[in-house]
mmCIF file of C-alpha atoms and ligand atoms in Angstrom:
data_model
loop_
_atom_site.group_PDB
_atom_site.id
_atom_site.type_symbol
_atom_site.label_atom_id
_atom_site.label_comp_id
_atom_site.label_asym_id
_atom_site.label_seq_id
_atom_site.Cartn_x
_atom_site.Cartn_y
_atom_site.Cartn_z
ATOM 1 C CA UNK A 38 102.655 109.948 97.559
ATOM 2 C CA UNK A 39 106.183 109.008 98.498
ATOM 3 C CA UNK A 40 107.732 105.655 99.170
ATOM 4 C CA UNK A 41 110.628 105.408 101.601
ATOM 5 C CA UNK A 42 112.981 102.480 101.987
ATOM 6 C CA UNK A 43 113.988 101.924 105.632
ATOM 7 C CA UNK A 44 117.678 102.399 106.435
ATOM 8 C CA UNK A 45 119.709 99.250 105.930
ATOM 9 C CA UNK A 46 120.091 97.271 109.178
ATOM 10 C CA UNK A 47 123.864 97.809 109.003
ATOM 11 C CA UNK A 48 126.240 100.005 107.017
ATOM 12 C CA UNK A 49 128.349 97.428 105.216
ATOM 13 C CA UNK A 50 131.074 99.982 104.439
ATOM 14 C CA UNK A 51 131.980 100.301 108.126
ATOM 15 C CA UNK A 52 133.235 96.701 108.164
ATOM 16 C CA UNK A 53 134.271 96.704 104.488
ATOM 17 C CA UNK A 54 135.444 100.222 103.565
ATOM 18 C CA UNK A 55 136.672 98.884 100.224
ATOM 19 C CA UNK A 56 133.018 98.365 99.187
ATOM 20 C CA UNK A 57 132.347 102.113 99.321
ATOM 21 C CA UNK A 58 133.858 102.711 95.893
ATOM 22 C CA UNK A 59 131.577 100.019 94.429
ATOM 23 C CA UNK A 60 128.345 101.644 95.636
ATOM 24 C CA UNK A 61 125.836 102.433 92.892
ATOM 25 C CA UNK A 62 122.610 104.379 92.981
ATOM 26 C CA UNK A 63 119.571 102.448 91.838
ATOM 27 C CA UNK A 64 116.119 103.975 91.544
ATOM 28 C CA UNK A 65 113.379 101.919 93.111
ATOM 29 C CA UNK A 66 110.363 102.631 90.925
ATOM 30 C CA UNK A 67 107.681 101.770 93.502
ATOM 31 C CA UNK A 68 104.849 101.158 91.011
ATOM 32 C CA UNK A 69 101.343 101.592 92.401
ATOM 33 C CA UNK A 70 98.134 100.894 90.457
ATOM 34 C CA UNK A 71 96.747 104.054 88.900
ATOM 35 C CA UNK A 72 95.695 105.670 85.656
ATOM 36 C CA UNK A 73 98.883 106.912 83.978
ATOM 37 C CA UNK A 74 98.712 109.005 80.800
ATOM 38 C CA UNK A 75 101.280 109.243 77.993
ATOM 39 C CA UNK A 76 102.834 112.138 79.913
ATOM 40 C CA UNK A 77 103.566 110.052 83.014
ATOM 41 C CA UNK A 78 106.367 107.659 83.788
ATOM 42 C CA UNK A 79 104.603 104.349 84.211
ATOM 43 C CA UNK A 80 104.546 100.594 84.181
ATOM 44 C CA UNK A 81 101.815 99.244 81.918
ATOM 45 C CA UNK A 82 100.630 102.707 80.938
ATOM 46 C CA UNK A 83 100.124 104.255 77.497
ATOM 47 C CA UNK A 84 103.259 105.379 75.661
ATOM 48 C CA UNK A 85 104.051 108.785 74.182
ATOM 49 C CA UNK A 86 104.347 107.277 70.695
ATOM 50 C CA UNK A 87 104.494 109.318 67.502
ATOM 51 C CA UNK A 88 101.422 108.716 65.335
ATOM 52 C CA UNK A 89 103.591 108.428 62.215
ATOM 53 C CA UNK A 90 106.064 105.880 63.613
ATOM 54 C CA UNK A 91 105.469 102.151 63.041
ATOM 55 C CA UNK A 92 104.467 100.242 66.180
ATOM 56 C CA UNK A 93 107.014 97.520 67.111
ATOM 57 C CA UNK A 94 106.186 93.958 66.140
ATOM 58 C CA UNK A 95 107.687 90.526 66.603
ATOM 59 C CA UNK A 96 106.976 87.282 64.809
ATOM 60 C CA UNK A 97 106.991 84.412 67.340
ATOM 61 C CA UNK A 98 109.883 82.020 66.688
ATOM 62 C CA UNK A 99 107.789 79.015 67.716
ATOM 63 C CA UNK A 100 104.153 78.007 67.446
ATOM 64 C CA UNK A 101 102.282 78.646 70.702
ATOM 65 C CA UNK A 102 101.005 75.264 71.820
ATOM 66 C CA UNK A 103 98.980 75.836 75.010
ATOM 67 C CA UNK A 104 95.773 77.779 75.488
ATOM 68 C CA UNK A 105 96.084 81.517 74.913
ATOM 69 C CA UNK A 106 94.446 84.462 76.599
ATOM 70 C CA UNK A 107 93.569 87.978 75.451
ATOM 71 C CA UNK A 108 94.420 91.324 77.013
ATOM 72 C CA UNK A 109 90.706 91.880 77.580
ATOM 73 C CA UNK A 110 90.383 88.534 79.398
ATOM 74 C CA UNK A 111 93.369 89.369 81.609
ATOM 75 C CA UNK A 112 91.801 92.704 82.549
ATOM 76 C CA UNK A 113 88.354 91.197 83.116
ATOM 77 C CA UNK A 114 89.707 88.367 85.280
ATOM 78 C CA UNK A 115 91.669 90.763 87.480
ATOM 79 C CA UNK A 116 88.669 93.070 87.879
ATOM 80 C CA UNK A 117 86.310 90.197 88.804
ATOM 81 C CA UNK A 118 88.724 88.710 91.356
ATOM 82 C CA UNK A 119 89.565 92.090 92.863
ATOM 83 C CA UNK A 120 85.877 92.868 93.351
ATOM 84 C CA UNK A 121 85.151 89.409 94.742
ATOM 85 C CA UNK A 122 87.985 89.502 97.295
ATOM 86 C CA UNK A 123 86.872 92.965 98.439
ATOM 87 C CA UNK A 124 83.353 91.799 99.341
ATOM 88 C CA UNK A 125 82.516 90.700 102.873
ATOM 89 C CA UNK A 126 81.858 86.960 102.792
ATOM 90 C CA UNK A 127 80.205 84.490 105.158
ATOM 91 C CA UNK A 128 82.040 81.327 106.282
ATOM 92 C CA UNK A 129 80.310 79.026 103.761
ATOM 93 C CA UNK A 130 79.856 81.559 101.013
ATOM 94 C CA UNK A 131 81.726 81.051 97.750
ATOM 95 C CA UNK A 132 84.172 83.692 96.662
ATOM 96 C CA UNK A 133 82.490 84.049 93.274
ATOM 97 C CA UNK A 134 78.811 84.182 92.448
ATOM 98 C CA UNK A 135 77.474 81.920 89.719
ATOM 99 C CA UNK A 136 77.806 84.465 86.940
ATOM 100 C CA UNK A 137 81.354 85.374 87.943
ATOM 101 C CA UNK A 138 82.313 81.706 88.199
ATOM 102 C CA UNK A 139 81.125 81.078 84.640
ATOM 103 C CA UNK A 140 83.101 84.055 83.406
ATOM 104 C CA UNK A 141 86.248 83.000 85.260
ATOM 105 C CA UNK A 142 85.924 79.410 84.007
ATOM 106 C CA UNK A 143 85.563 80.645 80.461
ATOM 107 C CA UNK A 144 88.653 82.859 80.795
ATOM 108 C CA UNK A 145 90.692 80.058 82.421
ATOM 109 C CA UNK A 146 89.732 77.728 79.560
ATOM 110 C CA UNK A 147 91.561 80.138 77.255
ATOM 111 C CA UNK A 148 91.534 80.291 73.502
ATOM 112 C CA UNK A 149 92.855 77.943 70.886
ATOM 113 C CA UNK A 150 96.241 78.949 69.532
ATOM 114 C CA UNK A 151 94.656 78.838 66.103
ATOM 115 C CA UNK A 152 92.936 82.129 66.919
ATOM 116 C CA UNK A 153 96.290 83.865 66.671
ATOM 117 C CA UNK A 154 96.803 85.035 63.122
ATOM 118 C CA UNK A 155 100.177 83.996 61.694
ATOM 119 C CA UNK A 156 102.854 86.625 61.218
ATOM 120 C CA UNK A 157 104.237 89.435 63.354
ATOM 121 C CA UNK A 158 102.429 90.391 66.566
ATOM 122 C CA UNK A 159 102.305 93.913 68.015
ATOM 123 C CA UNK A 160 104.261 94.335 71.256
ATOM 124 C CA UNK A 161 102.540 95.769 74.328
ATOM 125 C CA UNK A 162 103.804 98.683 76.459
ATOM 126 C CA UNK A 163 105.774 97.515 79.492
ATOM 127 C CA UNK A 164 107.050 100.817 80.886
ATOM 128 C CA UNK A 165 108.198 104.314 80.067
ATOM 129 C CA UNK A 166 110.507 106.585 82.016
ATOM 130 C CA UNK A 167 110.954 110.332 81.678
ATOM 131 C CA UNK A 168 114.409 111.642 82.579
ATOM 132 C CA UNK A 169 112.809 114.103 85.022
ATOM 133 C CA UNK A 170 111.561 111.131 87.091
ATOM 134 C CA UNK A 171 114.432 108.668 86.628
ATOM 135 C CA UNK A 172 117.419 110.892 85.828
ATOM 136 C CA UNK A 173 120.044 108.203 86.444
ATOM 137 C CA UNK A 174 119.161 106.160 83.354
ATOM 138 C CA UNK A 175 121.786 106.270 80.591
ATOM 139 C CA UNK A 176 119.789 108.556 78.281
ATOM 140 C CA UNK A 177 121.732 108.986 75.048
ATOM 141 C CA UNK A 178 122.496 112.620 74.125
ATOM 142 C CA UNK A 179 119.358 114.413 73.002
ATOM 143 C CA UNK A 180 116.836 112.010 74.573
ATOM 144 C CA UNK A 181 114.727 112.284 77.712
ATOM 145 C CA UNK A 182 112.325 109.349 77.452
ATOM 146 C CA UNK A 183 112.898 105.602 77.537
ATOM 147 C CA UNK A 184 110.137 103.247 76.429
ATOM 148 C CA UNK A 185 110.164 99.478 76.906
ATOM 149 C CA UNK A 186 107.797 97.136 75.051
ATOM 150 C CA UNK A 187 107.519 93.365 74.967
ATOM 151 C CA UNK A 188 105.572 90.344 73.791
ATOM 152 C CA UNK A 189 103.846 88.664 76.770
ATOM 153 C CA UNK A 190 105.362 85.253 76.049
ATOM 154 C CA UNK A 191 108.258 83.004 76.999
ATOM 155 C CA UNK A 192 110.318 84.959 74.480
ATOM 156 C CA UNK A 193 110.898 87.862 76.874
ATOM 157 C CA UNK A 194 114.143 86.117 77.828
ATOM 158 C CA UNK A 195 117.160 86.329 75.546
ATOM 159 C CA UNK A 196 117.915 88.985 72.970
ATOM 160 C CA UNK A 197 115.268 89.323 70.278
ATOM 161 C CA UNK A 198 112.715 91.829 69.004
ATOM 162 C CA UNK A 199 110.306 90.346 71.603
ATOM 163 C CA UNK A 200 111.681 93.019 73.979
ATOM 164 C CA UNK A 201 112.465 96.436 72.527
ATOM 165 C CA UNK A 202 113.697 99.800 73.775
ATOM 166 C CA UNK A 203 113.052 103.255 72.347
ATOM 167 C CA UNK A 204 115.010 106.281 73.495
ATOM 168 C CA UNK A 205 113.409 109.483 72.307
ATOM 169 C CA UNK A 206 113.105 113.220 72.878
ATOM 170 C CA UNK A 207 109.607 113.756 74.207
ATOM 171 C CA UNK A 208 109.283 117.292 72.788
ATOM 172 C CA UNK A 209 109.708 115.875 69.266
ATOM 173 C CA UNK A 210 106.503 113.848 69.566
ATOM 174 C CA UNK A 211 103.831 116.125 68.132
ATOM 175 C CA UNK A 212 100.907 113.874 67.337
ATOM 176 C CA UNK A 213 100.548 110.953 69.747
ATOM 177 C CA UNK A 214 99.339 107.576 68.494
ATOM 178 C CA UNK A 215 95.867 107.369 70.030
ATOM 179 C CA UNK A 216 95.058 103.683 69.656
ATOM 180 C CA UNK A 217 98.125 101.441 69.411
ATOM 181 C CA UNK A 218 97.531 97.984 67.922
ATOM 182 C CA UNK A 219 97.074 95.120 70.382
ATOM 183 C CA UNK A 220 97.773 91.428 69.847
ATOM 184 C CA UNK A 221 94.690 89.275 69.227
ATOM 185 C CA UNK A 222 95.949 86.767 71.835
ATOM 186 C CA UNK A 223 98.881 86.510 74.190
ATOM 187 C CA UNK A 224 100.706 83.459 75.474
ATOM 188 C CA UNK A 225 101.227 84.542 79.081
ATOM 189 C CA UNK A 226 98.793 86.733 81.025
ATOM 190 C CA UNK A 227 101.349 86.946 83.870
ATOM 191 C CA UNK A 228 103.424 89.171 81.600
ATOM 192 C CA UNK A 229 100.665 91.752 81.153
ATOM 193 C CA UNK A 230 101.379 94.667 83.509
ATOM 194 C CA UNK A 231 98.693 96.489 85.439
ATOM 195 C CA UNK A 232 98.745 100.237 84.724
ATOM 196 C CA UNK A 233 100.852 101.747 87.516
ATOM 197 C CA UNK A 234 102.174 105.193 88.368
ATOM 198 C CA UNK A 235 105.717 105.341 89.703
ATOM 199 C CA UNK A 236 107.140 106.834 92.891
ATOM 200 C CA UNK A 237 110.879 106.775 92.194
ATOM 201 C CA UNK A 238 113.301 106.682 95.102
ATOM 202 C CA UNK A 239 117.107 106.539 94.806
ATOM 203 C CA UNK A 240 118.764 103.914 96.997
ATOM 204 C CA UNK A 241 122.396 102.850 97.505
ATOM 205 C CA UNK A 242 123.354 99.375 96.359
ATOM 206 C CA UNK A 243 126.414 97.164 96.563
ATOM 207 C CA UNK A 244 127.414 94.379 94.150
ATOM 208 C CA UNK A 245 125.563 91.079 94.383
ATOM 209 C CA UNK A 246 127.938 88.379 95.590
ATOM 210 C CA UNK A 247 128.293 86.778 92.131
ATOM 211 C CA UNK A 248 130.058 89.946 90.988
ATOM 212 C CA UNK A 249 132.556 89.954 93.879
ATOM 213 C CA UNK A 250 135.626 87.775 93.864
ATOM 214 C CA UNK A 251 135.149 84.507 95.717
ATOM 215 C CA UNK A 252 137.417 85.248 98.655
ATOM 216 C CA UNK A 253 135.737 88.593 99.242
ATOM 217 C CA UNK A 254 132.269 87.120 98.902
ATOM 218 C CA UNK A 255 133.139 84.417 101.453
ATOM 219 C CA UNK A 256 134.387 87.010 103.977
ATOM 220 C CA UNK A 257 131.218 89.063 103.481
ATOM 221 C CA UNK A 258 129.044 85.998 103.950
ATOM 222 C CA UNK A 259 130.832 85.014 107.171
ATOM 223 C CA UNK A 260 130.644 88.559 108.527
ATOM 224 C CA UNK A 261 126.956 88.970 107.706
ATOM 225 C CA UNK A 262 126.168 85.638 109.415
ATOM 226 C CA UNK A 263 127.942 86.866 112.543
ATOM 227 C CA UNK A 264 125.913 90.077 112.391
ATOM 228 C CA UNK A 265 122.637 88.162 111.810
ATOM 229 C CA UNK A 266 121.938 89.979 108.571
ATOM 230 C CA UNK A 267 121.839 88.629 105.029
ATOM 231 C CA UNK A 268 124.180 90.455 102.649
ATOM 232 C CA UNK A 269 122.241 89.394 99.557
ATOM 233 C CA UNK A 270 118.772 90.095 100.855
ATOM 234 C CA UNK A 271 119.359 93.073 103.136
ATOM 235 C CA UNK A 272 122.515 94.917 102.141
ATOM 236 C CA UNK A 273 123.324 94.623 98.452
ATOM 237 C CA UNK A 274 120.551 94.943 95.844
ATOM 238 C CA UNK A 275 117.005 96.279 96.216
ATOM 239 C CA UNK A 276 114.184 93.872 95.302
ATOM 240 C CA UNK A 277 111.285 94.746 92.995
ATOM 241 C CA UNK A 278 111.131 97.039 89.985
ATOM 242 C CA UNK A 279 114.129 99.323 89.742
ATOM 243 C CA UNK A 280 116.204 101.240 87.240
ATOM 244 C CA UNK A 281 119.993 101.194 87.068
ATOM 245 C CA UNK A 282 122.065 100.131 90.043
ATOM 246 C CA UNK A 283 123.562 96.659 90.268
ATOM 247 C CA UNK A 284 121.911 93.695 88.517
ATOM 248 C CA UNK A 285 119.789 91.297 90.548
ATOM 249 C CA UNK A 286 121.398 88.277 92.198
ATOM 250 C CA UNK A 287 121.104 84.899 90.489
ATOM 251 C CA UNK A 288 118.759 82.803 92.595
ATOM 252 C CA UNK A 289 117.881 79.579 90.805
ATOM 253 C CA UNK A 290 120.616 79.157 88.213
ATOM 254 C CA UNK A 291 124.340 79.779 87.795
ATOM 255 C CA UNK A 292 125.424 83.358 87.218
ATOM 256 C CA UNK A 293 125.691 84.381 83.567
ATOM 257 C CA UNK A 294 129.206 84.692 82.164
ATOM 258 C CA UNK A 295 130.526 86.551 79.138
ATOM 259 C CA UNK A 296 129.286 83.763 76.820
ATOM 260 C CA UNK A 297 125.761 84.916 77.617
ATOM 261 C CA UNK A 298 126.166 88.403 79.005
ATOM 262 C CA UNK A 299 126.892 90.562 75.960
ATOM 263 C CA UNK A 300 124.960 92.549 73.382
ATOM 264 C CA UNK A 301 123.237 90.191 70.968
ATOM 265 C CA UNK A 302 123.645 92.671 68.131
ATOM 266 C CA UNK A 303 127.267 93.846 68.391
ATOM 267 C CA UNK A 304 128.783 91.532 71.030
ATOM 268 C CA UNK A 305 129.760 94.534 73.166
ATOM 269 C CA UNK A 306 129.435 94.934 76.942
ATOM 270 C CA UNK A 307 126.047 95.298 78.608
ATOM 271 C CA UNK A 308 124.998 96.841 81.911
ATOM 272 C CA UNK A 309 121.956 96.698 84.165
ATOM 273 C CA UNK A 310 119.164 98.959 82.882
ATOM 274 C CA UNK A 311 115.901 97.777 84.359
ATOM 275 C CA UNK A 312 115.071 95.100 86.917
ATOM 276 C CA UNK A 313 111.609 93.543 86.773
ATOM 277 C CA UNK A 314 110.816 91.866 90.051
ATOM 278 C CA UNK A 315 107.861 89.535 90.591
ATOM 279 C CA UNK A 316 107.323 91.214 93.963
ATOM 280 C CA UNK A 317 108.437 94.448 95.587
ATOM 281 C CA UNK A 318 109.515 92.528 98.675
ATOM 282 C CA UNK A 319 108.934 89.084 100.122
ATOM 283 C CA UNK A 320 109.634 87.160 103.312
ATOM 284 C CA UNK A 321 113.388 87.230 102.691
ATOM 285 C CA UNK A 322 113.598 90.857 101.580
ATOM 286 C CA UNK A 323 111.097 92.352 104.029
ATOM 287 C CA UNK A 324 113.671 94.899 105.233
ATOM 288 C CA UNK A 325 113.076 96.791 101.938
ATOM 289 C CA UNK A 326 109.334 97.140 102.557
ATOM 290 C CA UNK A 327 108.558 100.879 102.329
ATOM 291 C CA UNK A 328 107.800 102.482 105.681
ATOM 292 C CA UNK A 329 104.504 103.798 104.235
ATOM 293 C CA UNK A 330 103.310 100.176 103.974
ATOM 294 C CA UNK A 331 103.315 99.835 107.752
ATOM 295 C CA UNK A 332 104.559 96.863 109.697
ATOM 296 C CA UNK A 333 104.707 93.269 108.573
ATOM 297 C CA UNK A 334 101.842 90.962 109.416
ATOM 298 C CA UNK A 335 101.595 88.695 112.444
ATOM 299 C CA UNK A 336 104.434 86.308 111.599
ATOM 300 C CA UNK A 337 106.691 89.199 110.689
ATOM 301 C CA UNK A 338 107.343 87.790 107.246
ATOM 302 C CA UNK A 339 104.265 87.521 105.072
ATOM 303 C CA UNK A 340 103.418 90.663 103.128
ATOM 304 C CA UNK A 341 99.921 91.905 103.875
ATOM 305 C CA UNK A 342 97.308 93.543 101.689
ATOM 306 C CA UNK A 343 94.379 92.589 99.538
ATOM 307 C CA UNK A 344 94.350 88.772 99.288
ATOM 308 C CA UNK A 345 94.255 88.989 95.512
ATOM 309 C CA UNK A 346 95.660 92.380 94.602
ATOM 310 C CA UNK A 347 98.498 92.783 97.072
ATOM 311 C CA UNK A 348 100.647 95.798 97.777
ATOM 312 C CA UNK A 349 103.853 93.843 97.243
ATOM 313 C CA UNK A 350 102.823 92.741 93.712
ATOM 314 C CA UNK A 351 101.397 95.967 92.260
ATOM 315 C CA UNK A 352 102.235 95.313 88.596
ATOM 316 C CA UNK A 353 100.908 91.721 88.643
ATOM 317 C CA UNK A 354 103.809 90.744 86.400
ATOM 318 C CA UNK A 355 105.242 87.391 87.451
ATOM 319 C CA UNK A 356 108.547 86.195 86.028
ATOM 320 C CA UNK A 357 108.863 82.398 86.025
ATOM 321 C CA UNK A 358 108.218 81.071 89.530
ATOM 322 C CA UNK A 359 108.481 84.480 91.147
ATOM 323 C CA UNK A 360 111.951 85.295 89.818
ATOM 324 C CA UNK A 361 113.392 88.513 88.445
ATOM 325 C CA UNK A 362 113.962 89.506 84.833
ATOM 326 C CA UNK A 363 117.121 91.568 84.515
ATOM 327 C CA UNK A 364 117.210 93.815 81.458
ATOM 328 C CA UNK A 365 120.711 94.758 80.298
ATOM 329 C CA UNK A 366 121.397 97.429 77.676
ATOM 330 C CA UNK A 367 124.243 97.725 75.199
ATOM 331 C CA UNK A 368 126.650 100.280 76.662
ATOM 332 C CA UNK A 369 128.121 101.177 73.257
ATOM 333 C CA UNK A 370 124.788 101.539 71.427
ATOM 334 C CA UNK A 371 121.840 101.782 73.841
ATOM 335 C CA UNK A 372 119.337 101.456 70.986
ATOM 336 C CA UNK A 373 120.464 97.861 70.352
ATOM 337 C CA UNK A 374 118.114 95.094 71.448
ATOM 338 C CA UNK A 375 118.451 94.549 75.193
ATOM 339 C CA UNK A 376 119.742 91.319 76.719
ATOM 340 C CA UNK A 377 117.310 89.859 79.260
ATOM 341 C CA UNK A 378 118.030 87.097 81.765
ATOM 342 C CA UNK A 379 115.757 85.432 84.306
ATOM 343 C CA UNK A 380 117.763 85.541 87.561
HETATM 344 ZN ZN1 ZN B 81 125.312 96.409 70.947
#
């Protein structure tokens, strides 16, 4: 199954030839729910992890205060709601039957934070990428697999062992860890990815306006208004999950500067590695909707699909209020802890 991004509405390099040298190739990952194995590139799938290597852990730096959930509850809730939304329903019929409603209420009530044993918590798999599928990633010499793990909590932002990278050579993994440890409870079910297979597609990107000098950005903005396109949404950076390319635009806060944007371990420069989008496209970025997804719905803006499990939110990972988490890696030492910023 392929996924194809429509051509951009305009070629920005015709009006701004100087942008051509700043083009980068990003790989849109196009995750789609499936049943990945350790041998697949995936989001939320099992990792090719050596049985004799310790599983990554992180001790929360604060005491979780709200109600917690479990990975099993997250999976159960999604399965119940998916089934319920798929059923035909009469005008006065409730979405959930009585048994389902009880189950959903129990899951929404959550668990007391006291259920979480003190001490380090195992991370959960977020994604893994084989070089054969996503060749543009900065694989250090002698590696062909990147694995990303995190703690489903507010700590995914910053630079801490709550988000970890492993670069490895897949052929060196002889015995695979069959049953990785799982945390007893997690703080944020919205950070638990659905198992998805990937359908990588290279696309051309141009710098987001915060990385252009002000005068240039202003000229681009004026030109794109005259052309009735939106540079940020349509011409520069692809939305959704992607590897490499330019970092996502800053949408709700000021752009990060060098005080924030550096390796937390060595202070060196960082670059965009992985972009985790809350949706693959939305009303503003509908021009990136893959052609295989068909046309937009009646108002031309709202993404269509299953009312609960939608095609534009395949991973079910939500960052903040629908923002993007940009993962930056240390250029000098890619095995350093990544820097992550909600953008
Ligand atoms: Zn570093």
